[in-house]
Amino acid sequence: MNIEYNFQIAYEDENILVVEKASDVLVHPDEGKEYTLTDQVMAYLYDKLEYDPNNEKTFAPSPCNRLDRNTEGLVIFAKNYESLRAVNQCIREGNLEKYYTTIVKGRIQDGTYRAYIYKDHRTNKVRVFENKVRDSKEIITRVINNESIGIFSHIDIELITGRSHQIRAHLAEMGNPILGDPKYGDKKANSFFVNKYGLENQLLVAYKLVFKKCPEKIKYLENKTITMPLPSQFKKIKKDLFKI
């Protein structure tokens, strides 16, 4: 397979591969013809002689979780169908904890926040409501405030429900937009960070996965934590904002 792959590997065994997705990379194919992270992973496994599309007609290495194009972070790929089922069962039953880290405008308290989200497919944007509206779905977002200085907070997010754009839209609705977010962020703040740091997308990284109770196929992963280092741009901004 003549496809270049340039991802970093956070973890790999005979059943799963966890890679660090960069910004401006799609996990799944869309209508365009660009190579996706899934294409890159298949090429990597082809070169390792672990996957051959000519011999395997019923299964191809598949992502178990997804991230927005411009959100960096950990993506799990299953190497076989049994592992795909097992990881998806973990996710479905709440036994795979997914943590993100970000810097937001404003101060925010630790807590578990609930709301309702509605997606407008025409604009590919979502709206968040305090109470349920027609066709909306409940969202649950747990906030862990690491540090607040001035008008900024460095927080971790545990994603309890995994709706499209949930973290970005929920935080914005709470008055704490993510720095750099072009869809839901604060335009004035974003302009400053574009000019000073070249930040053109949301400063959001899916940096940690914690496996809890696992099915037999991946039982060995129970209580395992997989992490990735923060991107250099994130570290630079964090250092400058929270240096006091």
Short mmCIF file of C-alpha atoms in Angstrom, two decimals:
data_model
loop_
_atom_site.label_atom_id
_atom_site.label_comp_id
_atom_site.label_asym_id
_atom_site.label_seq_id
_atom_site.Cartn_x
_atom_site.Cartn_y
_atom_site.Cartn_z
CA MET A 1 0.00 0.00 0.00
CA ASN A 2 1.69 3.18 -1.20
CA ILE A 3 0.47 5.45 1.62
CA GLU A 4 2.70 7.43 3.96
CA TYR A 5 2.01 7.28 7.68
CA ASN A 6 3.46 9.74 10.16
CA PHE A 7 1.56 9.10 13.38
CA GLN A 8 3.17 8.33 16.74
CA ILE A 9 2.28 5.08 18.48
CA ALA A 10 1.17 5.35 22.10
CA TYR A 11 0.51 1.63 22.59
CA GLU A 12 0.38 -1.54 20.52
CA ASP A 13 -0.24 -5.24 21.06
CA GLU A 14 -1.64 -8.12 18.99
CA ASN A 15 -5.22 -6.83 19.32
CA ILE A 16 -5.17 -3.03 19.39
CA LEU A 17 -3.11 -0.10 18.19
CA VAL A 18 -3.40 3.31 19.89
CA VAL A 19 -2.03 6.19 17.85
CA GLU A 20 -1.61 9.92 18.39
CA LYS A 21 -3.74 11.74 15.84
CA ALA A 22 -2.37 15.08 14.69
CA SER A 23 -4.43 18.16 13.90
CA ASP A 24 -6.01 18.50 10.43
CA VAL A 25 -6.35 14.74 9.99
CA LEU A 26 -9.65 12.93 9.50
CA VAL A 27 -10.18 9.64 11.32
CA HIS A 28 -12.79 8.34 8.86
CA PRO A 29 -13.14 8.87 5.11
CA ASP A 30 -15.55 11.53 3.88
CA GLU A 31 -16.50 12.59 0.38
CA GLY A 32 -13.02 13.90 -0.33
CA LYS A 33 -10.06 11.90 -1.56
CA GLU A 34 -7.53 12.77 1.14
CA TYR A 35 -5.84 10.00 3.07
CA THR A 36 -7.29 9.53 6.54
CA LEU A 37 -5.83 8.23 9.77
CA THR A 38 -7.57 4.93 9.05
CA ASP A 39 -5.79 4.72 5.67
CA GLN A 40 -2.46 5.38 7.39
CA VAL A 41 -3.04 2.70 10.00
CA MET A 42 -3.96 0.13 7.35
CA ALA A 43 -0.78 0.98 5.44
CA TYR A 44 1.28 0.63 8.61
CA LEU A 45 -0.20 -2.78 9.42
CA TYR A 46 0.20 -3.86 5.79
CA ASP A 47 3.91 -3.06 5.98
CA LYS A 48 4.11 -5.07 9.22
CA LEU A 49 2.46 -8.01 7.41
CA GLU A 50 -0.42 -7.91 9.91
CA TYR A 51 -3.07 -6.93 7.36
CA ASP A 52 -3.49 -7.74 3.69
CA PRO A 53 -6.67 -6.50 1.99
CA ASN A 54 -6.22 -9.14 -0.71
CA ASN A 55 -6.51 -11.93 1.83
CA GLU A 56 -8.89 -10.41 4.37
CA LYS A 57 -12.32 -9.83 2.86
CA THR A 58 -14.49 -9.52 5.97
CA PHE A 59 -12.57 -7.17 8.30
CA ALA A 60 -10.27 -4.18 8.03
CA PRO A 61 -8.51 -2.45 10.95
CA SER A 62 -11.08 -0.05 12.37
CA PRO A 63 -11.12 2.91 14.77
CA CYS A 64 -13.06 2.40 17.98
CA ASN A 65 -13.36 6.10 18.83
CA ARG A 66 -13.33 9.26 16.78
CA LEU A 67 -12.02 12.80 17.15
CA ASP A 68 -12.86 15.99 15.29
CA ARG A 69 -10.51 16.78 12.41
CA ASN A 70 -8.62 19.43 14.38
CA THR A 71 -8.65 17.77 17.79
CA GLU A 72 -5.39 16.03 18.55
CA GLY A 73 -5.20 12.89 20.61
CA LEU A 74 -5.42 9.17 21.12
CA VAL A 75 -7.40 6.97 18.74
CA ILE A 76 -7.82 3.22 19.31
CA PHE A 77 -7.72 0.88 16.32
CA ALA A 78 -8.83 -2.74 16.57
CA LYS A 79 -6.72 -5.21 14.60
CA ASN A 80 -9.41 -7.91 14.53
CA TYR A 81 -13.17 -8.19 14.79
CA GLU A 82 -13.19 -9.71 18.29
CA SER A 83 -11.12 -6.83 19.63
CA LEU A 84 -13.37 -4.29 17.92
CA ARG A 85 -16.38 -5.81 19.66
CA ALA A 86 -14.56 -5.89 23.00
CA VAL A 87 -13.39 -2.27 22.93
CA ASN A 88 -16.78 -1.07 21.72
CA GLN A 89 -18.37 -2.96 24.62
CA CYS A 90 -16.05 -1.16 27.04
CA ILE A 91 -17.06 2.19 25.56
CA ARG A 92 -20.76 1.33 25.52
CA GLU A 93 -20.74 0.19 29.16
CA GLY A 94 -18.69 3.15 30.40
CA ASN A 95 -15.61 1.06 31.15
CA LEU A 96 -13.22 3.10 29.00
CA GLU A 97 -12.52 6.49 30.57
CA LYS A 98 -11.57 9.17 28.03
CA TYR A 99 -9.78 12.29 29.26
CA TYR A 100 -9.09 15.52 27.38
CA THR A 101 -7.07 18.53 28.38
CA THR A 102 -7.65 22.11 27.27
CA ILE A 103 -7.28 25.78 28.17
CA VAL A 104 -10.47 27.82 28.33
CA LYS A 105 -11.39 31.44 28.81
CA GLY A 106 -12.74 32.25 32.25
CA ARG A 107 -12.78 30.37 35.54
CA ILE A 108 -14.68 27.15 36.01
CA GLN A 109 -15.44 24.92 38.97
CA ASP A 110 -14.86 21.19 39.28
CA GLY A 111 -18.04 19.28 38.66
CA THR A 112 -20.18 17.06 36.48
CA TYR A 113 -22.25 19.18 34.12
CA ARG A 114 -25.38 18.01 32.30
CA ALA A 115 -27.21 19.59 29.38
CA TYR A 116 -28.88 18.71 26.07
CA ILE A 117 -27.35 18.95 22.62
CA TYR A 118 -28.95 19.36 19.23
CA LYS A 119 -27.04 19.03 15.95
CA ASP A 120 -27.84 21.12 12.89
CA HIS A 121 -26.60 18.94 10.03
CA ARG A 122 -26.84 21.82 7.54
CA THR A 123 -24.22 23.88 9.36
CA ASN A 124 -22.38 20.98 11.07
CA LYS A 125 -22.73 22.86 14.34
CA VAL A 126 -24.51 21.97 17.55
CA ARG A 127 -26.51 23.94 20.09
CA VAL A 128 -26.59 23.23 23.81
CA PHE A 129 -29.68 23.70 25.96
CA GLU A 130 -30.20 23.56 29.70
CA ASN A 131 -33.44 21.62 29.25
CA LYS A 132 -34.45 18.97 26.73
CA VAL A 133 -35.74 20.19 23.36
CA ARG A 134 -37.05 18.25 20.41
CA ASP A 135 -34.49 15.84 18.90
CA SER A 136 -31.88 16.77 21.50
CA LYS A 137 -29.72 14.27 23.40
CA GLU A 138 -28.39 14.44 26.93
CA ILE A 139 -24.71 15.22 27.41
CA ILE A 140 -22.61 14.73 30.54
CA THR A 141 -19.23 16.42 30.87
CA ARG A 142 -16.98 16.14 33.95
CA VAL A 143 -14.64 19.08 34.56
CA ILE A 144 -11.43 18.90 36.58
CA ASN A 145 -9.87 22.33 37.08
CA ASN A 146 -6.09 22.01 37.20
CA GLU A 147 -5.33 25.72 37.53
CA SER A 148 -6.92 29.13 37.03
CA ILE A 149 -4.94 32.34 36.62
CA GLY A 150 -6.41 35.65 35.51
CA ILE A 151 -9.08 34.97 32.90
CA PHE A 152 -7.86 31.52 31.85
CA SER A 153 -8.21 27.99 33.23
CA HIS A 154 -6.32 24.83 32.40
CA ILE A 155 -8.78 21.96 32.79
CA ASP A 156 -9.15 18.27 32.17
CA ILE A 157 -12.39 16.83 30.84
CA GLU A 158 -13.70 13.34 31.38
CA LEU A 159 -16.13 12.64 28.58
CA ILE A 160 -19.05 10.71 30.07
CA THR A 161 -21.16 10.89 26.91
CA GLY A 162 -19.50 11.18 23.53
CA ARG A 163 -21.61 13.44 21.32
CA SER A 164 -20.25 15.29 18.30
CA HIS A 165 -18.65 18.62 19.33
CA GLN A 166 -19.82 17.99 22.91
CA ILE A 167 -16.84 19.38 24.81
CA ARG A 168 -16.42 22.44 22.60
CA ALA A 169 -20.08 23.44 22.54
CA HIS A 170 -20.82 22.59 26.18
CA LEU A 171 -17.90 24.64 27.51
CA ALA A 172 -18.81 27.56 25.24
CA GLU A 173 -22.41 27.48 26.47
CA MET A 174 -21.11 27.53 30.06
CA GLY A 175 -19.15 30.70 29.28
CA ASN A 176 -15.77 28.96 29.05
CA PRO A 177 -14.92 28.62 25.34
CA ILE A 178 -11.81 26.70 24.34
CA LEU A 179 -8.92 28.83 23.10
CA GLY A 180 -8.61 28.80 19.33
CA ASP A 181 -11.96 27.17 18.66
CA PRO A 182 -13.13 28.61 15.31
CA LYS A 183 -16.74 27.38 15.66
CA TYR A 184 -17.62 27.92 19.29
CA GLY A 185 -14.81 30.09 20.63
CA ASP A 186 -14.34 33.75 21.53
CA LYS A 187 -13.29 35.61 18.38
CA LYS A 188 -11.38 38.35 20.19
CA ALA A 189 -9.39 35.90 22.31
CA ASN A 190 -8.80 33.67 19.30
CA SER A 191 -7.37 36.57 17.33
CA PHE A 192 -4.77 37.19 20.03
CA PHE A 193 -3.64 33.56 20.07
CA VAL A 194 -3.53 33.36 16.28
CA ASN A 195 -1.25 36.40 16.12
CA LYS A 196 1.03 35.39 18.99
CA TYR A 197 1.17 31.60 18.65
CA GLY A 198 -0.28 30.76 15.25
CA LEU A 199 -3.12 28.90 16.99
CA GLU A 200 -5.75 28.32 14.31
CA ASN A 201 -7.77 25.47 15.85
CA GLN A 202 -9.16 24.44 19.21
CA LEU A 203 -6.54 23.81 21.89
CA LEU A 204 -7.96 20.42 22.84
CA VAL A 205 -6.08 17.14 23.24
CA ALA A 206 -7.53 13.69 23.99
CA TYR A 207 -4.49 12.74 26.02
CA LYS A 208 -5.46 9.83 28.29
CA LEU A 209 -7.39 6.53 28.15
CA VAL A 210 -8.10 4.33 31.16
CA PHE A 211 -9.42 0.80 30.70
CA LYS A 212 -11.62 -0.43 33.54
CA LYS A 213 -13.62 -3.67 33.42
CA CYS A 214 -12.86 -5.40 30.11
CA PRO A 215 -14.29 -8.39 28.21
CA GLU A 216 -12.24 -11.58 28.10
CA LYS A 217 -10.58 -10.79 24.74
CA ILE A 218 -8.83 -7.73 26.20
CA LYS A 219 -8.95 -8.65 29.90
CA TYR A 220 -5.21 -7.96 30.14
CA LEU A 221 -5.93 -4.25 29.54
CA GLU A 222 -7.94 -3.84 32.76
CA ASN A 223 -6.71 -0.87 34.84
CA LYS A 224 -4.23 0.08 32.13
CA THR A 225 -3.68 3.78 31.43
CA ILE A 226 -2.44 5.01 28.05
CA THR A 227 -1.27 8.61 27.71
CA MET A 228 0.46 10.88 25.22
CA PRO A 229 2.64 13.98 25.73
CA LEU A 230 1.14 17.40 25.12
CA PRO A 231 1.91 18.93 21.71
CA SER A 232 4.62 21.60 21.74
CA GLN A 233 2.22 24.43 20.91
CA PHE A 234 -0.03 23.49 23.84
CA LYS A 235 2.95 23.35 26.21
CA LYS A 236 4.20 26.76 25.06
CA ILE A 237 0.83 28.46 25.56
CA LYS A 238 0.31 26.76 28.92
CA LYS A 239 3.77 27.79 30.11
CA ASP A 240 3.24 31.42 29.11
CA LEU A 241 -0.25 31.73 30.62
CA PHE A 242 0.41 29.92 33.89
CA LYS A 243 4.02 30.87 34.59
CA ILE A 244 3.22 32.80 37.78
#
